[in-house]
CSV table of C-alpha atoms and ligand atoms in Angstrom, one decimal:
chain,number,residue,atom,x,y,z
M,19,MET,CA,20.3,-21.2,-12.3
M,20,PRO,CA,22.3,-18.3,-10.6
M,21,PHE,CA,19.4,-17.5,-8.2
M,22,LYS,CA,16.2,-20.1,-7.1
M,23,ILE,CA,14.3,-18.5,-4.8
M,24,THR,CA,13.3,-14.5,-5.6
M,25,ALA,CA,11.3,-11.8,-3.7
M,26,VAL,CA,9.5,-9.2,-5.3
M,27,VAL,CA,8.5,-6.0,-3.1
M,28,GLY,CA,5.8,-3.6,-4.5
M,29,ALA,CA,3.2,-5.3,-6.3
M,30,GLY,CA,1.7,-2.8,-8.5
M,31,THR,CA,2.1,-1.8,-12.0
M,32,MET,CA,6.1,-3.3,-12.6
M,33,GLY,CA,6.0,-6.2,-9.7
M,34,SER,CA,3.1,-7.7,-10.8
M,35,GLY,CA,4.9,-7.8,-14.2
M,36,ILE,CA,8.3,-9.1,-12.6
M,37,ALA,CA,6.4,-11.2,-11.0
M,38,HIS,CA,4.8,-13.1,-13.7
M,39,VAL,CA,8.0,-13.7,-15.7
M,40,LEU,CA,10.1,-14.3,-12.8
M,41,SER,CA,7.4,-17.4,-12.0
M,42,LEU,CA,7.1,-18.1,-15.6
M,43,ASN,CA,10.7,-19.1,-16.3
M,44,GLY,CA,10.9,-21.0,-13.0
M,45,TYR,CA,11.6,-19.1,-10.3
M,46,LYS,CA,9.8,-19.4,-6.9
M,47,VAL,CA,8.9,-16.0,-5.8
M,48,GLN,CA,7.6,-13.7,-2.8
M,49,LEU,CA,5.4,-11.0,-4.2
M,50,CYS,CA,5.2,-8.7,-1.2
M,51,ASP,CA,2.7,-5.7,-0.6
M,52,ILE,CA,1.6,-3.7,2.6
M,53,ASP,CA,-1.8,-3.3,0.6
M,54,LYS,CA,-3.4,-6.8,0.4
M,55,ALA,CA,-5.8,-5.6,-2.4
M,56,ILE,CA,-3.4,-5.0,-4.3
M,57,LEU,CA,-1.7,-8.3,-4.1
M,58,GLU,CA,-5.4,-10.0,-4.8
M,59,LYS,CA,-5.5,-7.8,-7.8
M,60,ALA,CA,-1.7,-8.6,-8.7
M,61,LEU,CA,-2.7,-12.7,-8.9
M,62,ASP,CA,-5.5,-11.6,-11.1
M,63,ILE,CA,-4.0,-9.3,-13.6
M,64,ILE,CA,-1.1,-11.5,-13.8
M,65,SER,CA,-3.3,-15.0,-14.0
M,66,LYS,CA,-5.4,-12.1,-17.1
M,67,ASN,CA,-2.0,-11.6,-18.6
M,68,MET,CA,-0.9,-15.3,-18.7
M,69,ASP,CA,-3.8,-16.1,-20.7
M,70,ARG,CA,-3.4,-13.9,-23.3
M,71,GLN,CA,0.4,-15.3,-23.8
M,72,ILE,CA,-1.6,-18.7,-24.1
M,73,LYS,CA,-4.0,-17.5,-26.8
M,74,LYS,CA,-0.8,-16.5,-28.5
M,75,ASN,CA,1.0,-19.2,-28.3
M,76,ILE,CA,3.4,-18.4,-26.3
M,77,ILE,CA,2.8,-20.5,-22.7
M,78,ASP,CA,0.3,-23.5,-22.3
M,79,GLU,CA,-2.1,-23.6,-19.9
M,80,ASN,CA,-0.5,-25.8,-17.4
M,81,GLY,CA,2.7,-23.6,-17.6
M,82,LYS,CA,0.4,-21.1,-16.8
M,83,ASN,CA,-0.5,-23.2,-13.4
M,84,GLU,CA,2.7,-24.4,-12.3
M,85,ALA,CA,4.1,-20.9,-12.5
M,86,LEU,CA,1.4,-19.5,-10.4
M,87,LYS,CA,2.0,-22.2,-8.1
M,88,ARG,CA,5.6,-20.9,-7.5
M,89,ILE,CA,4.0,-17.3,-6.5
M,90,GLU,CA,3.5,-16.4,-2.8
M,91,ILE,CA,1.7,-13.4,-1.7
M,92,ILE,CA,3.1,-12.0,1.7
M,93,ASP,CA,1.8,-8.5,3.2
M,94,THR,CA,5.1,-7.9,5.0
M,95,LEU,CA,8.7,-8.0,4.7
M,96,ASP,CA,9.5,-10.2,7.7
M,97,LYS,CA,7.8,-13.2,5.7
M,98,ILE,CA,10.3,-13.0,2.9
M,99,SER,CA,12.4,-16.3,3.3
M,100,PRO,CA,16.3,-15.7,5.0
M,101,ASP,CA,17.4,-17.9,2.0
M,102,THR,CA,16.0,-15.4,-0.9
M,103,ASP,CA,18.4,-14.5,-3.6
M,104,ILE,CA,17.8,-11.3,-5.0
M,105,VAL,CA,15.0,-9.7,-4.0
M,106,VAL,CA,13.6,-7.3,-6.7
M,107,GLU,CA,12.3,-3.8,-5.0
M,108,ALA,CA,9.3,-1.9,-7.3
M,109,VAL,CA,7.7,-0.2,-4.9
M,110,VAL,CA,6.7,3.7,-5.2
M,111,GLU,CA,9.2,6.2,-6.7
M,112,LYS,CA,10.6,7.7,-3.5
M,113,TYR,CA,13.6,7.5,-2.0
M,114,GLU,CA,12.8,7.2,2.0
M,115,VAL,CA,10.5,4.5,1.3
M,116,LYS,CA,13.2,2.5,-0.4
M,117,THR,CA,16.0,2.9,2.1
M,118,ASN,CA,13.5,1.6,4.6
M,119,ILE,CA,12.8,-1.4,3.1
M,120,TYR,CA,16.3,-2.1,2.1
M,121,ASN,CA,17.5,-1.5,6.1
M,122,GLN,CA,14.9,-4.3,6.8
M,123,LEU,CA,15.9,-6.2,4.0
M,124,THR,CA,19.5,-6.2,5.3
M,125,LYS,CA,18.2,-7.8,8.5
M,126,ILE,CA,16.4,-10.7,7.4
M,127,LEU,CA,18.6,-11.9,4.3
M,128,LYS,CA,22.1,-13.8,4.1
M,129,GLN,CA,24.5,-11.5,3.5
M,130,GLU,CA,25.1,-12.7,-0.1
M,131,ALA,CA,21.9,-12.1,-1.0
M,132,ILE,CA,21.0,-9.5,-3.9
M,133,ILE,CA,18.8,-6.2,-3.7
M,134,ALA,CA,18.1,-4.9,-7.2
M,135,SER,CA,15.8,-1.7,-7.5
M,136,ASN,CA,13.5,-1.2,-10.1
M,137,THR,CA,13.7,2.7,-9.6
M,138,SER,CA,12.8,4.5,-13.0
M,139,SER,CA,15.2,7.8,-12.1
M,140,ILE,CA,16.6,7.7,-8.1
M,141,SER,CA,20.7,7.1,-7.8
M,142,ILE,CA,21.1,3.5,-7.3
M,143,THR,CA,24.7,4.7,-5.3
M,144,ALA,CA,22.6,6.9,-3.2
M,145,LEU,CA,19.7,4.0,-2.8
M,146,ALA,CA,23.0,1.6,-1.9
M,147,PRO,CA,22.4,0.3,1.8
M,148,LYS,CA,26.7,1.0,3.1
M,149,GLU,CA,26.6,-2.4,4.1
M,150,ARG,CA,25.5,-4.1,1.1
M,151,ALA,CA,26.1,-1.9,-1.6
M,152,ALA,CA,28.8,-4.7,-3.3
M,153,ASN,CA,25.0,-6.9,-4.0
M,154,PHE,CA,22.9,-4.0,-4.4
M,155,ILE,CA,22.1,-2.9,-8.6
M,156,GLY,CA,19.6,-1.5,-11.2
M,157,MET,CA,17.5,-4.1,-12.6
M,158,HIS,CA,15.1,-1.6,-14.4
M,159,PHE,CA,12.5,-3.2,-16.5
M,160,MET,CA,10.2,-1.3,-19.2
M,161,ASN,CA,6.5,-1.7,-18.9
M,162,PRO,CA,4.6,-4.1,-19.6
M,163,VAL,CA,7.0,-6.5,-18.1
M,164,PRO,CA,6.2,-9.6,-19.9
M,165,VAL,CA,6.2,-8.1,-23.3
M,166,MET,CA,9.3,-5.6,-23.5
M,167,LYS,CA,12.5,-6.6,-24.2
M,168,LEU,CA,15.4,-4.2,-22.3
M,169,VAL,CA,16.2,-4.4,-18.8
M,170,GLU,CA,18.1,-1.8,-17.6
M,171,VAL,CA,20.7,-2.9,-15.4
M,172,VAL,CA,22.1,0.3,-13.9
M,173,ARG,CA,25.6,-0.2,-11.4
M,174,GLY,CA,26.0,1.8,-8.4
M,175,TYR,CA,29.6,3.3,-7.3
M,176,GLU,CA,30.0,0.1,-5.5
M,177,THR,CA,28.4,-2.4,-7.3
M,178,SER,CA,30.4,-5.3,-7.9
M,179,ASP,CA,31.3,-7.2,-10.9
M,180,GLU,CA,29.6,-10.5,-9.3
M,181,THR,CA,26.6,-8.7,-8.5
M,182,THR,CA,26.6,-7.5,-12.1
M,183,GLY,CA,27.3,-10.8,-13.9
M,184,LYS,CA,24.3,-12.3,-11.9
M,185,VAL,CA,22.0,-9.7,-12.7
M,186,ILE,CA,22.7,-10.2,-16.4
M,187,ASP,CA,22.5,-13.5,-16.2
M,188,LEU,CA,18.7,-13.6,-15.0
M,189,ALA,CA,17.5,-11.4,-17.0
M,190,LYS,CA,18.7,-13.2,-19.8
M,191,LYS,CA,17.1,-16.2,-18.3
M,192,LEU,CA,13.9,-14.6,-18.1
M,193,GLY,CA,14.2,-13.9,-21.9
M,194,LYS,CA,15.2,-10.5,-21.8
M,195,ILE,CA,18.2,-8.7,-23.5
M,196,PRO,CA,19.8,-6.9,-20.4
M,197,VAL,CA,22.3,-3.6,-21.2
M,198,GLU,CA,24.8,-2.6,-18.7
M,199,VAL,CA,25.1,1.4,-17.7
M,200,ASN,CA,26.6,3.3,-14.9
M,201,ASP,CA,24.3,4.9,-12.5
M,202,TYR,CA,24.3,8.2,-13.8
M,203,PRO,CA,20.5,10.2,-13.6
M,204,GLY,CA,18.2,9.3,-15.7
M,205,PHE,CA,20.3,6.6,-16.5
M,206,ILE,CA,20.2,5.8,-20.9
M,207,SER,CA,16.5,5.1,-21.0
M,208,ASN,CA,14.9,8.2,-19.0
M,209,ARG,CA,17.7,10.7,-20.3
M,210,VAL,CA,17.1,10.2,-23.5
M,211,LEU,CA,13.3,9.5,-23.2
M,212,ILE,CA,11.7,11.9,-21.1
M,213,PRO,CA,13.6,14.9,-22.1
M,214,MET,CA,12.2,14.3,-26.3
M,215,ILE,CA,8.7,13.9,-24.3
M,216,ASN,CA,9.4,17.3,-22.9
M,217,GLU,CA,10.8,19.1,-26.0
M,218,ALA,CA,7.4,17.4,-27.5
M,219,ILE,CA,5.1,19.1,-25.2
M,220,PHE,CA,7.0,22.9,-25.1
M,221,ALA,CA,6.2,22.5,-28.9
M,222,PHE,CA,2.6,22.2,-28.1
M,223,TYR,CA,2.4,24.9,-25.4
M,224,GLU,CA,4.2,27.2,-27.8
M,225,GLY,CA,1.1,26.5,-30.3
M,226,VAL,CA,3.9,24.9,-33.1
M,227,ALA,CA,1.5,22.1,-33.4
M,228,ALA,CA,-1.5,20.0,-31.9
M,229,ALA,CA,-0.9,17.1,-29.8
M,230,GLU,CA,-2.2,15.0,-32.7
M,231,SER,CA,-0.3,16.3,-35.2
M,232,ILE,CA,2.6,16.1,-32.9
M,233,ASP,CA,2.2,12.5,-32.1
M,234,SER,CA,1.7,12.0,-35.9
M,235,ILE,CA,4.8,13.1,-37.1
M,236,MET,CA,6.9,11.5,-34.7
M,237,LYS,CA,4.5,8.0,-35.4
M,238,LEU,CA,4.7,8.2,-39.1
M,239,GLY,CA,8.3,10.5,-39.5
M,240,MET,CA,10.7,8.3,-37.0
M,241,ASN,CA,9.0,4.9,-36.7
M,242,HIS,CA,8.1,5.5,-33.6
M,243,PRO,CA,5.3,3.2,-32.2
M,244,MET,CA,3.3,5.4,-29.6
M,245,GLY,CA,3.9,9.2,-30.2
M,246,PRO,CA,5.4,11.8,-27.3
M,247,LEU,CA,2.4,13.0,-26.1
M,248,GLU,CA,0.5,9.6,-26.2
M,249,LEU,CA,3.5,7.7,-24.3
M,250,ALA,CA,3.4,10.8,-21.9
M,251,ASP,CA,0.0,10.0,-20.9
M,252,PHE,CA,0.3,6.4,-21.0
M,253,ILE,CA,3.5,6.7,-18.5
M,254,GLY,CA,1.6,9.1,-16.6
M,255,LEU,CA,2.7,13.4,-16.3
M,256,ASP,CA,3.8,13.2,-12.9
M,257,VAL,CA,6.1,10.8,-13.5
M,258,CYS,CA,7.6,12.7,-16.5
M,259,LEU,CA,8.0,15.7,-14.6
M,260,SER,CA,9.5,14.1,-11.6
M,261,ILE,CA,11.9,12.3,-13.9
M,262,MET,CA,12.8,15.9,-15.6
M,263,GLU,CA,13.2,17.4,-11.8
M,264,VAL,CA,15.7,14.5,-11.1
M,265,LEU,CA,17.6,15.3,-14.6
M,266,TYR,CA,17.6,19.1,-13.8
M,267,GLU,CA,18.8,18.5,-10.4
M,268,GLY,CA,21.3,15.9,-11.2
M,269,TYR,CA,22.8,17.8,-14.0
M,270,ASN,CA,22.3,21.5,-12.7
M,271,ASP,CA,21.7,22.2,-16.4
M,272,SER,CA,18.8,24.8,-17.9
M,273,LYS,CA,18.3,21.8,-21.6
M,274,TYR,CA,16.7,19.8,-18.8
M,275,ARG,CA,14.1,22.1,-17.8
M,276,PRO,CA,10.6,21.0,-17.0
M,277,CYS,CA,8.1,22.8,-19.7
M,278,PRO,CA,5.5,24.7,-17.7
M,279,LEU,CA,2.6,23.2,-19.5
M,280,LEU,CA,3.8,19.8,-17.6
M,281,LYS,CA,3.5,21.1,-14.3
M,282,LYS,CA,0.3,23.4,-14.7
M,283,MET,CA,-0.8,20.0,-15.6
M,284,VAL,CA,0.2,17.6,-12.9
M,285,SER,CA,-1.0,20.2,-10.3
M,286,ALA,CA,-4.0,20.2,-12.2
M,287,GLY,CA,-4.4,16.6,-11.7
M,288,LYS,CA,-4.4,15.8,-15.6
M,289,LEU,CA,-2.5,12.6,-15.5
M,290,GLY,CA,-2.5,10.9,-18.7
M,291,ARG,CA,-4.3,7.8,-18.8
M,292,LYS,CA,-4.3,7.1,-14.9
M,293,SER,CA,-6.5,10.2,-14.4
M,294,GLY,CA,-8.8,10.1,-17.6
M,295,GLU,CA,-7.1,13.0,-19.0
M,296,GLY,CA,-3.4,14.5,-20.3
M,297,PHE,CA,-2.7,15.5,-23.7
M,298,TYR,CA,-6.0,13.2,-24.6
M,299,LYS,CA,-9.5,12.4,-22.8
M,300,TYR,CA,-10.0,8.7,-22.1
M,301,LYS,CA,-12.8,6.6,-21.0
L,23,NAI,P1,2.9,1.4,-9.0
L,23,NAI,O1,2.3,2.4,-7.6
L,23,NAI,O2,1.8,0.6,-9.1
L,23,NAI,O3,2.9,-0.3,-7.5
L,23,NAI,C1,3.7,0.4,-6.3
L,23,NAI,C2,3.4,-0.6,-5.3
L,23,NAI,O4,4.5,-0.1,-4.0
L,23,NAI,C3,2.2,-0.4,-4.4
L,23,NAI,O5,1.4,-1.4,-5.0
L,23,NAI,C4,2.2,-0.1,-3.3
L,23,NAI,O6,1.3,-0.4,-2.4
L,23,NAI,C5,3.4,-1.0,-3.1
L,23,NAI,N1,4.6,0.0,-1.6
L,23,NAI,C6,4.4,1.2,-0.8
L,23,NAI,N2,4.9,1.3,0.1
L,23,NAI,C7,5.7,-0.5,0.0
L,23,NAI,C8,6.1,-1.0,1.5
L,23,NAI,N3,6.3,-0.2,2.0
L,23,NAI,N4,6.3,-2.1,1.3
L,23,NAI,C9,5.4,-3.0,0.2
L,23,NAI,N5,5.1,-2.2,-0.8
L,23,NAI,C10,4.7,-1.1,-0.9
L,23,NAI,O7,4.5,1.7,-9.1
L,23,NAI,P2,4.6,0.7,-10.8
L,23,NAI,O8,4.8,1.9,-11.6
L,23,NAI,O9,4.6,-0.5,-10.6
L,23,NAI,O10,6.2,1.5,-9.6
L,23,NAI,C11,7.1,0.7,-9.5
L,23,NAI,C12,8.6,1.3,-9.2
L,23,NAI,O11,9.0,0.7,-10.7
L,23,NAI,C13,9.2,2.6,-9.2
L,23,NAI,O12,10.1,2.9,-9.0
L,23,NAI,C14,9.0,2.8,-10.1
L,23,NAI,O13,9.8,4.2,-10.8
L,23,NAI,C15,9.5,2.0,-11.4
L,23,NAI,N6,9.1,2.4,-13.2
L,23,NAI,C16,7.8,2.0,-13.6
L,23,NAI,C17,7.7,1.5,-14.5
L,23,NAI,C18,6.0,1.6,-14.9
L,23,NAI,O14,6.0,2.3,-16.6
L,23,NAI,N7,5.0,2.0,-14.1
L,23,NAI,C19,8.8,2.2,-15.8
L,23,NAI,C20,9.7,1.5,-15.5
L,23,NAI,C21,10.3,1.8,-13.8
């Protein structure tokens, strides 16, 4: 195995999923979050998601118990072992929060350790800590992590071939399919997906069709498993808006302008599933 000891920083939706797949595939994982309640919740979610895998005969009870034993929860970065081979960062999508964590990690980790960010939109080149730019990379897992096969491996300007090779290897060991891309705004996944969602919001805003009709057309006609408005609610409208803003600013191109309705819904706190209402209402 290219790595033995791993850590995940951020135990929210994505971090808990990443710790899940690492532990299940034999890696020791230190899962770090500043919020103790989130850490406890993460363990509970991982356990429940593993139970689902047991029901589907993907893993057995023993596999689950062994995997859970490999996860250690920690609430400060300084508890991360200096021997850690790779840290996957999955904290909130804020440049300052992420770079602050890398500064601290740089002081703790051995020189050859890799830092991988799960950012969905921030430039890997801009995030890279100067002293470790060759060992810094984007490792963009998809939600829900235990289920989705893709890992978009994003090479920053200075990311080395060695780092890229090791991360591709790790993704394969986790049963994922890594796909390598270069570092441009939105990478590939969100550069293609989020403007499609934005266009669907424009169509709704202009009264071309009802939300259900737009979603039905894309599901039945294009074989998409979810319609774009349903998917926007699932991702979070605030997340969709912030990615559109990254594309708009990054390419300086009006084709990426966020739909005024998307902006208005975010201002009104209608963020989709997580707030109970977006294009649809949720209980
Ligand atoms: P989340 O909000 O569920 O979790 C973020 C976690 O980071 C929280 O538990 C928070 O307590 C923790 N955190 C904040 N500051 C911290 C610090 N200084 N040290 C340690 N932990 C800290 O967010 P989510 O959705 O898991 O997203 C995490 C990253 O993954 C973001 O960069 C996001 O863009 C990216 N991403 C999200 C996807 C999604 O569908 N939610 C899909 C792919 C990437």
